[in-house]
Amino acid sequence: MGIERIADRNQLKASSRCHLSLLLAAAFVIKTVSRQHTWRFWMNRALTASNLIFRNHARLMFRVFGSRIMEVALDDHYWMSSILLGHENEPEIQAILSRVLSPDTFFIDAGANIGWWSLFASTIIPDPARIVAVEPAASTFRDLSANAWHNDMCFSCVRAAVWDRGGETLPLRFAESTRQSAHIVWQGTLWNLSEGQEEMVPTVCIDEIIDANHEWVRRASPLVLKLDVEGSELQALDGARKHLSDFDLIIYEDHGKDPAARVTAEMLSRGFAVFSGDRHGLLSPVKSVADAQSIKRNPGAGYNFFAVPPGSRFLAMLGIAPSRPTVEAADNRHAGPLTGIEP
């Protein structure tokens, strides 16, 4: 689905209007003279330079998924880069969620960022208690909460890091301009621990979220988890020991920084059927760690996979015959279009 700017540019301060105009011009030049695979690199450079010049924190309002409002900070590198360049945001996830979500779904958005997928889910799931968006970083959580508020509180917000147990307080490190990469500081992290700001955040585990929402989960059809927690996916899965097999669909990120594909190895070892997907929702089986490794070619990119337990209704819904996954290297675990911007 498209994204459309709805804020009146005349309502912005003069410096913000100039800032936005410069970024729009930069995006036009980048798309005209550079190769497509370098667009985001150059757009991020332009965003960094313009933020140093203007140093303002204006916010723009966009209409997404037809009826939802999303607020984005002008200095948010990830979202402004995607919007200005017209990039699609994980179309493979949208294609699958469009087919799987129902009004009775219980949806956990673990690592919700500013709420893109929670907003999408809210167009199908009318009860905000059935959509739980979890985000640890304080500044990003403020944006997440604002986007819930702009849309009549269409989803529930929890400020916490998804971890293997709740009730703890852990250090979270992040770059303020790169809101997609806030990560818990721990010895096995895939991320660079020497960069960015740090804050202490509370933890929650998936089992706690399920138990706290038992009445809705009990009647869920289906139960869906989207897991993108910046290198802490294994810890998050450990925090779902009691309820993991109850999920009908788990969408998770297996980052290119991890050549061992430990998250996929873990899902296969637990008996889940794993798939990769394309922008049209066509699923391809991932039967081994080697299959995942062959997909994960860029160490700087995150890769989305879809996992379902044996006998899941998700398999029947998509007409996929269940098959037994192949588990390799048992110790591996430890080793819609963003278009419509007018100048």
PDB file of N, CA and C in Angstrom, residues 26-101:
ATOM      1  N   ALA A  26      17.500  16.248  -2.773  1.00  0.00           N
ATOM      2  CA  ALA A  26      18.569  15.255  -2.680  1.00  0.00           C
ATOM      3  C   ALA A  26      18.079  13.893  -3.171  1.00  0.00           C
ATOM      4  N   ALA A  27      16.868  13.534  -2.777  1.00  0.00           N
ATOM      5  CA  ALA A  27      16.314  12.245  -3.208  1.00  0.00           C
ATOM      6  C   ALA A  27      16.172  12.200  -4.726  1.00  0.00           C
ATOM      7  N   PHE A  28      15.725  13.295  -5.310  1.00  0.00           N
ATOM      8  CA  PHE A  28      15.573  13.350  -6.772  1.00  0.00           C
ATOM      9  C   PHE A  28      16.927  13.169  -7.456  1.00  0.00           C
ATOM     10  N   VAL A  29      17.949  13.856  -6.968  1.00  0.00           N
ATOM     11  CA  VAL A  29      19.276  13.755  -7.574  1.00  0.00           C
ATOM     12  C   VAL A  29      19.830  12.344  -7.406  1.00  0.00           C
ATOM     13  N   ILE A  30      19.691  11.793  -6.197  1.00  0.00           N
ATOM     14  CA  ILE A  30      20.219  10.452  -5.934  1.00  0.00           C
ATOM     15  C   ILE A  30      19.566   9.426  -6.857  1.00  0.00           C
ATOM     16  N   LYS A  31      18.262   9.493  -7.014  1.00  0.00           N
ATOM     17  CA  LYS A  31      17.559   8.532  -7.865  1.00  0.00           C
ATOM     18  C   LYS A  31      17.874   8.740  -9.339  1.00  0.00           C
ATOM     19  N   THR A  32      18.302   9.949  -9.694  1.00  0.00           N
ATOM     20  CA  THR A  32      18.588  10.255 -11.093  1.00  0.00           C
ATOM     21  C   THR A  32      19.988   9.832 -11.507  1.00  0.00           C
ATOM     22  N   VAL A  33      20.967  10.035 -10.624  1.00  0.00           N
ATOM     23  CA  VAL A  33      22.364   9.872 -11.061  1.00  0.00           C
ATOM     24  C   VAL A  33      23.076   8.661 -10.472  1.00  0.00           C
ATOM     25  N   SER A  34      22.499   7.982  -9.488  1.00  0.00           N
ATOM     26  CA  SER A  34      23.221   6.864  -8.860  1.00  0.00           C
ATOM     27  C   SER A  34      22.501   5.536  -9.098  1.00  0.00           C
ATOM     28  N   ARG A  35      23.223   4.461  -8.871  1.00  0.00           N
ATOM     29  CA  ARG A  35      22.646   3.130  -9.028  1.00  0.00           C
ATOM     30  C   ARG A  35      21.699   2.833  -7.871  1.00  0.00           C
ATOM     31  N   GLN A  36      20.646   2.076  -8.155  1.00  0.00           N
ATOM     32  CA  GLN A  36      19.587   1.882  -7.171  1.00  0.00           C
ATOM     33  C   GLN A  36      20.094   1.249  -5.881  1.00  0.00           C
ATOM     34  N   HIS A  37      21.045   0.316  -5.978  1.00  0.00           N
ATOM     35  CA  HIS A  37      21.511  -0.361  -4.766  1.00  0.00           C
ATOM     36  C   HIS A  37      22.299   0.573  -3.849  1.00  0.00           C
ATOM     37  N   THR A  38      22.664   1.775  -4.343  1.00  0.00           N
ATOM     38  CA  THR A  38      23.382   2.744  -3.504  1.00  0.00           C
ATOM     39  C   THR A  38      22.474   3.867  -2.999  1.00  0.00           C
ATOM     40  N   TRP A  39      21.192   3.847  -3.372  1.00  0.00           N
ATOM     41  CA  TRP A  39      20.300   4.958  -3.035  1.00  0.00           C
ATOM     42  C   TRP A  39      20.237   5.211  -1.530  1.00  0.00           C
ATOM     43  N   ARG A  40      20.015   4.145  -0.764  1.00  0.00           N
ATOM     44  CA  ARG A  40      19.858   4.356   0.672  1.00  0.00           C
ATOM     45  C   ARG A  40      21.157   4.864   1.302  1.00  0.00           C
ATOM     46  N   PHE A  41      22.281   4.379   0.844  1.00  0.00           N
ATOM     47  CA  PHE A  41      23.565   4.856   1.362  1.00  0.00           C
ATOM     48  C   PHE A  41      23.682   6.366   1.183  1.00  0.00           C
ATOM     49  N   TRP A  42      23.430   6.851  -0.044  1.00  0.00           N
ATOM     50  CA  TRP A  42      23.568   8.280  -0.306  1.00  0.00           C
ATOM     51  C   TRP A  42      22.468   9.087   0.373  1.00  0.00           C
ATOM     52  N   MET A  43      21.267   8.516   0.492  1.00  0.00           N
ATOM     53  CA  MET A  43      20.193   9.234   1.171  1.00  0.00           C
ATOM     54  C   MET A  43      20.510   9.389   2.652  1.00  0.00           C
ATOM     55  N   ASN A  44      21.089   8.381   3.260  1.00  0.00           N
ATOM     56  CA  ASN A  44      21.490   8.487   4.666  1.00  0.00           C
ATOM     57  C   ASN A  44      22.581   9.542   4.852  1.00  0.00           C
ATOM     58  N   ARG A  45      23.498   9.628   3.880  1.00  0.00           N
ATOM     59  CA  ARG A  45      24.515  10.678   3.943  1.00  0.00           C
ATOM     60  C   ARG A  45      23.855  12.059   3.874  1.00  0.00           C
ATOM     61  N   ALA A  46      22.879  12.198   2.983  1.00  0.00           N
ATOM     62  CA  ALA A  46      22.182  13.473   2.844  1.00  0.00           C
ATOM     63  C   ALA A  46      21.406  13.816   4.112  1.00  0.00           C
ATOM     64  N   LEU A  47      20.786  12.826   4.725  1.00  0.00           N
ATOM     65  CA  LEU A  47      20.044  13.051   5.968  1.00  0.00           C
ATOM     66  C   LEU A  47      20.984  13.475   7.092  1.00  0.00           C
ATOM     67  N   THR A  48      22.133  12.812   7.191  1.00  0.00           N
ATOM     68  CA  THR A  48      23.099  13.173   8.224  1.00  0.00           C
ATOM     69  C   THR A  48      23.575  14.608   8.047  1.00  0.00           C
ATOM     70  N   ALA A  49      23.926  14.976   6.813  1.00  0.00           N
ATOM     71  CA  ALA A  49      24.413  16.331   6.552  1.00  0.00           C
ATOM     72  C   ALA A  49      23.335  17.372   6.822  1.00  0.00           C
ATOM     73  N   SER A  50      22.115  17.113   6.364  1.00  0.00           N
ATOM     74  CA  SER A  50      21.045  18.099   6.548  1.00  0.00           C
ATOM     75  C   SER A  50      20.676  18.247   8.018  1.00  0.00           C
ATOM     76  N   ASN A  51      20.745  17.152   8.776  1.00  0.00           N
ATOM     77  CA  ASN A  51      20.436  17.238  10.201  1.00  0.00           C
ATOM     78  C   ASN A  51      21.486  18.075  10.945  1.00  0.00           C
ATOM     79  N   LEU A  52      22.736  17.974  10.501  1.00  0.00           N
ATOM     80  CA  LEU A  52      23.787  18.794  11.109  1.00  0.00           C
ATOM     81  C   LEU A  52      23.585  20.273  10.798  1.00  0.00           C
ATOM     82  N   ILE A  53      23.050  20.550   9.615  1.00  0.00           N
ATOM     83  CA  ILE A  53      22.838  21.944   9.214  1.00  0.00           C
ATOM     84  C   ILE A  53      21.632  22.549   9.924  1.00  0.00           C
ATOM     85  N   PHE A  54      20.512  21.822   9.913  1.00  0.00           N
ATOM     86  CA  PHE A  54      19.259  22.409  10.389  1.00  0.00           C
ATOM     87  C   PHE A  54      18.977  22.148  11.866  1.00  0.00           C
ATOM     88  N   ARG A  55      19.412  21.010  12.368  1.00  0.00           N
ATOM     89  CA  ARG A  55      19.238  20.685  13.783  1.00  0.00           C
ATOM     90  C   ARG A  55      17.820  20.956  14.288  1.00  0.00           C
ATOM     91  N   ASN A  56      16.827  20.533  13.513  1.00  0.00           N
ATOM     92  CA  ASN A  56      15.453  20.681  13.995  1.00  0.00           C
ATOM     93  C   ASN A  56      14.810  19.316  14.126  1.00  0.00           C
ATOM     94  N   HIS A  57      13.743  19.282  14.876  1.00  0.00           N
ATOM     95  CA  HIS A  57      13.091  18.007  15.168  1.00  0.00           C
ATOM     96  C   HIS A  57      11.629  18.049  14.733  1.00  0.00           C
ATOM     97  N   ALA A  58      11.389  18.632  13.552  1.00  0.00           N
ATOM     98  CA  ALA A  58      10.029  18.688  13.023  1.00  0.00           C
ATOM     99  C   ALA A  58       9.508  17.278  12.763  1.00  0.00           C
ATOM    100  N   ARG A  59       8.203  17.163  12.780  1.00  0.00           N
ATOM    101  CA  ARG A  59       7.573  15.872  12.559  1.00  0.00           C
ATOM    102  C   ARG A  59       6.541  16.024  11.450  1.00  0.00           C
ATOM    103  N   LEU A  60       6.463  15.011  10.609  1.00  0.00           N
ATOM    104  CA  LEU A  60       5.517  15.019   9.505  1.00  0.00           C
ATOM    105  C   LEU A  60       4.481  13.926   9.715  1.00  0.00           C
ATOM    106  N   MET A  61       3.291  14.151   9.191  1.00  0.00           N
ATOM    107  CA  MET A  61       2.199  13.184   9.304  1.00  0.00           C
ATOM    108  C   MET A  61       1.960  12.557   7.938  1.00  0.00           C
ATOM    109  N   PHE A  62       1.803  11.230   7.936  1.00  0.00           N
ATOM    110  CA  PHE A  62       1.556  10.511   6.705  1.00  0.00           C
ATOM    111  C   PHE A  62       0.330   9.613   6.876  1.00  0.00           C
ATOM    112  N   ARG A  63      -0.383   9.432   5.766  1.00  0.00           N
ATOM    113  CA  ARG A  63      -1.473   8.464   5.778  1.00  0.00           C
ATOM    114  C   ARG A  63      -0.942   7.151   5.218  1.00  0.00           C
ATOM    115  N   VAL A  64      -1.139   6.059   5.950  1.00  0.00           N
ATOM    116  CA  VAL A  64      -0.642   4.752   5.531  1.00  0.00           C
ATOM    117  C   VAL A  64      -1.775   3.730   5.565  1.00  0.00           C
ATOM    118  N   PHE A  65      -1.672   2.727   4.737  1.00  0.00           N
ATOM    119  CA  PHE A  65      -2.660   1.648   4.691  1.00  0.00           C
ATOM    120  C   PHE A  65      -4.074   2.196   4.515  1.00  0.00           C
ATOM    121  N   GLY A  66      -4.184   3.317   3.816  1.00  0.00           N
ATOM    122  CA  GLY A  66      -5.488   3.861   3.477  1.00  0.00           C
ATOM    123  C   GLY A  66      -6.121   4.713   4.550  1.00  0.00           C
ATOM    124  N   SER A  67      -6.135   4.224   5.801  1.00  0.00           N
ATOM    125  CA  SER A  67      -6.910   4.907   6.836  1.00  0.00           C
ATOM    126  C   SER A  67      -6.114   5.258   8.081  1.00  0.00           C
ATOM    127  N   ARG A  68      -4.858   4.877   8.161  1.00  0.00           N
ATOM    128  CA  ARG A  68      -4.083   5.095   9.371  1.00  0.00           C
ATOM    129  C   ARG A  68      -3.144   6.295   9.210  1.00  0.00           C
ATOM    130  N   ILE A  69      -2.847   6.946  10.331  1.00  0.00           N
ATOM    131  CA  ILE A  69      -1.952   8.092  10.362  1.00  0.00           C
ATOM    132  C   ILE A  69      -0.643   7.679  11.035  1.00  0.00           C
ATOM    133  N   MET A  70       0.485   8.010  10.413  1.00  0.00           N
ATOM    134  CA  MET A  70       1.787   7.713  10.991  1.00  0.00           C
ATOM    135  C   MET A  70       2.606   8.993  11.063  1.00  0.00           C
ATOM    136  N   GLU A  71       3.114   9.285  12.255  1.00  0.00           N
ATOM    137  CA  GLU A  71       3.961  10.457  12.475  1.00  0.00           C
ATOM    138  C   GLU A  71       5.421  10.027  12.395  1.00  0.00           C
ATOM    139  N   VAL A  72       6.212  10.780  11.634  1.00  0.00           N
ATOM    140  CA  VAL A  72       7.629  10.452  11.447  1.00  0.00           C
ATOM    141  C   VAL A  72       8.457  11.699  11.697  1.00  0.00           C
ATOM    142  N   ALA A  73       9.530  11.545  12.465  1.00  0.00           N
ATOM    143  CA  ALA A  73      10.446  12.659  12.698  1.00  0.00           C
ATOM    144  C   ALA A  73      11.262  12.934  11.444  1.00  0.00           C
ATOM    145  N   LEU A  74      11.436  14.192  11.137  1.00  0.00           N
ATOM    146  CA  LEU A  74      12.178  14.572   9.943  1.00  0.00           C
ATOM    147  C   LEU A  74      13.634  14.104  10.008  1.00  0.00           C
ATOM    148  N   ASP A  75      14.141  13.883  11.223  1.00  0.00           N
ATOM    149  CA  ASP A  75      15.529  13.423  11.359  1.00  0.00           C
ATOM    150  C   ASP A  75      15.641  11.925  11.598  1.00  0.00           C
ATOM    151  N   ASP A  76      14.569  11.176  11.323  1.00  0.00           N
ATOM    152  CA  ASP A  76      14.587   9.719  11.449  1.00  0.00           C
ATOM    153  C   ASP A  76      15.136   9.135  10.151  1.00  0.00           C
ATOM    154  N   HIS A  77      16.375   8.673  10.188  1.00  0.00           N
ATOM    155  CA  HIS A  77      17.039   8.209   8.968  1.00  0.00           C
ATOM    156  C   HIS A  77      16.281   7.084   8.277  1.00  0.00           C
ATOM    157  N   TYR A  78      15.891   6.070   9.031  1.00  0.00           N
ATOM    158  CA  TYR A  78      15.308   4.885   8.391  1.00  0.00           C
ATOM    159  C   TYR A  78      14.025   5.228   7.659  1.00  0.00           C
ATOM    160  N   TRP A  79      13.085   5.844   8.381  1.00  0.00           N
ATOM    161  CA  TRP A  79      11.771   6.067   7.772  1.00  0.00           C
ATOM    162  C   TRP A  79      11.803   7.168   6.731  1.00  0.00           C
ATOM    163  N   MET A  80      12.527   8.251   6.977  1.00  0.00           N
ATOM    164  CA  MET A  80      12.579   9.314   5.976  1.00  0.00           C
ATOM    165  C   MET A  80      13.293   8.842   4.721  1.00  0.00           C
ATOM    166  N   SER A  81      14.333   8.038   4.869  1.00  0.00           N
ATOM    167  CA  SER A  81      15.013   7.500   3.694  1.00  0.00           C
ATOM    168  C   SER A  81      14.066   6.627   2.880  1.00  0.00           C
ATOM    169  N   SER A  82      13.326   5.752   3.559  1.00  0.00           N
ATOM    170  CA  SER A  82      12.386   4.882   2.854  1.00  0.00           C
ATOM    171  C   SER A  82      11.304   5.680   2.146  1.00  0.00           C
ATOM    172  N   ILE A  83      10.784   6.689   2.834  1.00  0.00           N
ATOM    173  CA  ILE A  83       9.708   7.494   2.268  1.00  0.00           C
ATOM    174  C   ILE A  83      10.196   8.301   1.072  1.00  0.00           C
ATOM    175  N   LEU A  84      11.314   8.985   1.240  1.00  0.00           N
ATOM    176  CA  LEU A  84      11.819   9.850   0.178  1.00  0.00           C
ATOM    177  C   LEU A  84      12.224   9.064  -1.067  1.00  0.00           C
ATOM    178  N   LEU A  85      12.723   7.845  -0.857  1.00  0.00           N
ATOM    179  CA  LEU A  85      13.171   7.033  -1.988  1.00  0.00           C
ATOM    180  C   LEU A  85      12.069   6.151  -2.558  1.00  0.00           C
ATOM    181  N   GLY A  86      10.917   6.124  -1.890  1.00  0.00           N
ATOM    182  CA  GLY A  86       9.814   5.300  -2.383  1.00  0.00           C
ATOM    183  C   GLY A  86      10.045   3.813  -2.207  1.00  0.00           C
ATOM    184  N   HIS A  87      10.822   3.441  -1.171  1.00  0.00           N
ATOM    185  CA  HIS A  87      11.103   2.026  -0.937  1.00  0.00           C
ATOM    186  C   HIS A  87       9.886   1.317  -0.351  1.00  0.00           C
ATOM    187  N   GLU A  88       9.738   0.062  -0.684  1.00  0.00           N
ATOM    188  CA  GLU A  88       8.742  -0.778  -0.035  1.00  0.00           C
ATOM    189  C   GLU A  88       9.284  -1.243   1.307  1.00  0.00           C
ATOM    190  N   ASN A  89       8.429  -1.318   2.293  1.00  0.00           N
ATOM    191  CA  ASN A  89       8.860  -1.781   3.608  1.00  0.00           C
ATOM    192  C   ASN A  89       8.418  -3.227   3.806  1.00  0.00           C
ATOM    193  N   GLU A  90       9.336  -4.147   3.653  1.00  0.00           N
ATOM    194  CA  GLU A  90       9.111  -5.571   3.900  1.00  0.00           C
ATOM    195  C   GLU A  90       7.810  -6.071   3.264  1.00  0.00           C
ATOM    196  N   PRO A  91       7.712  -5.987   1.936  1.00  0.00           N
ATOM    197  CA  PRO A  91       6.466  -6.399   1.269  1.00  0.00           C
ATOM    198  C   PRO A  91       6.119  -7.863   1.480  1.00  0.00           C
ATOM    199  N   GLU A  92       7.142  -8.705   1.742  1.00  0.00           N
ATOM    200  CA  GLU A  92       6.854 -10.124   1.962  1.00  0.00           C
ATOM    201  C   GLU A  92       6.044 -10.328   3.242  1.00  0.00           C
ATOM    202  N   ILE A  93       6.294  -9.500   4.265  1.00  0.00           N
ATOM    203  CA  ILE A  93       5.524  -9.609   5.504  1.00  0.00           C
ATOM    204  C   ILE A  93       4.086  -9.152   5.271  1.00  0.00           C
ATOM    205  N   GLN A  94       3.923  -8.039   4.578  1.00  0.00           N
ATOM    206  CA  GLN A  94       2.573  -7.538   4.334  1.00  0.00           C
ATOM    207  C   GLN A  94       1.757  -8.538   3.528  1.00  0.00           C
ATOM    208  N   ALA A  95       2.398  -9.172   2.542  1.00  0.00           N
ATOM    209  CA  ALA A  95       1.666 -10.134   1.715  1.00  0.00           C
ATOM    210  C   ALA A  95       1.156 -11.304   2.550  1.00  0.00           C
ATOM    211  N   ILE A  96       1.975 -11.787   3.490  1.00  0.00           N
ATOM    212  CA  ILE A  96       1.558 -12.916   4.316  1.00  0.00           C
ATOM    213  C   ILE A  96       0.541 -12.486   5.368  1.00  0.00           C
ATOM    214  N   LEU A  97       0.790 -11.375   6.045  1.00  0.00           N
ATOM    215  CA  LEU A  97      -0.156 -10.930   7.065  1.00  0.00           C
ATOM    216  C   LEU A  97      -1.531 -10.642   6.461  1.00  0.00           C
ATOM    217  N   SER A  98      -1.554 -10.146   5.230  1.00  0.00           N
ATOM    218  CA  SER A  98      -2.833  -9.872   4.575  1.00  0.00           C
ATOM    219  C   SER A  98      -3.673 -11.136   4.445  1.00  0.00           C
ATOM    220  N   ARG A  99      -3.009 -12.269   4.312  1.00  0.00           N
ATOM    221  CA  ARG A  99      -3.724 -13.533   4.131  1.00  0.00           C
ATOM    222  C   ARG A  99      -4.015 -14.239   5.441  1.00  0.00           C
ATOM    223  N   VAL A 100      -3.268 -13.921   6.482  1.00  0.00           N
ATOM    224  CA  VAL A 100      -3.355 -14.689   7.725  1.00  0.00           C
ATOM    225  C   VAL A 100      -4.181 -13.986   8.797  1.00  0.00           C
ATOM    226  N   LEU A 101      -4.016 -12.669   8.928  1.00  0.00           N
ATOM    227  CA  LEU A 101      -4.705 -11.955  10.002  1.00  0.00           C
ATOM    228  C   LEU A 101      -6.216 -11.989   9.814  1.00  0.00           C
TER     229      LEU A 101
END
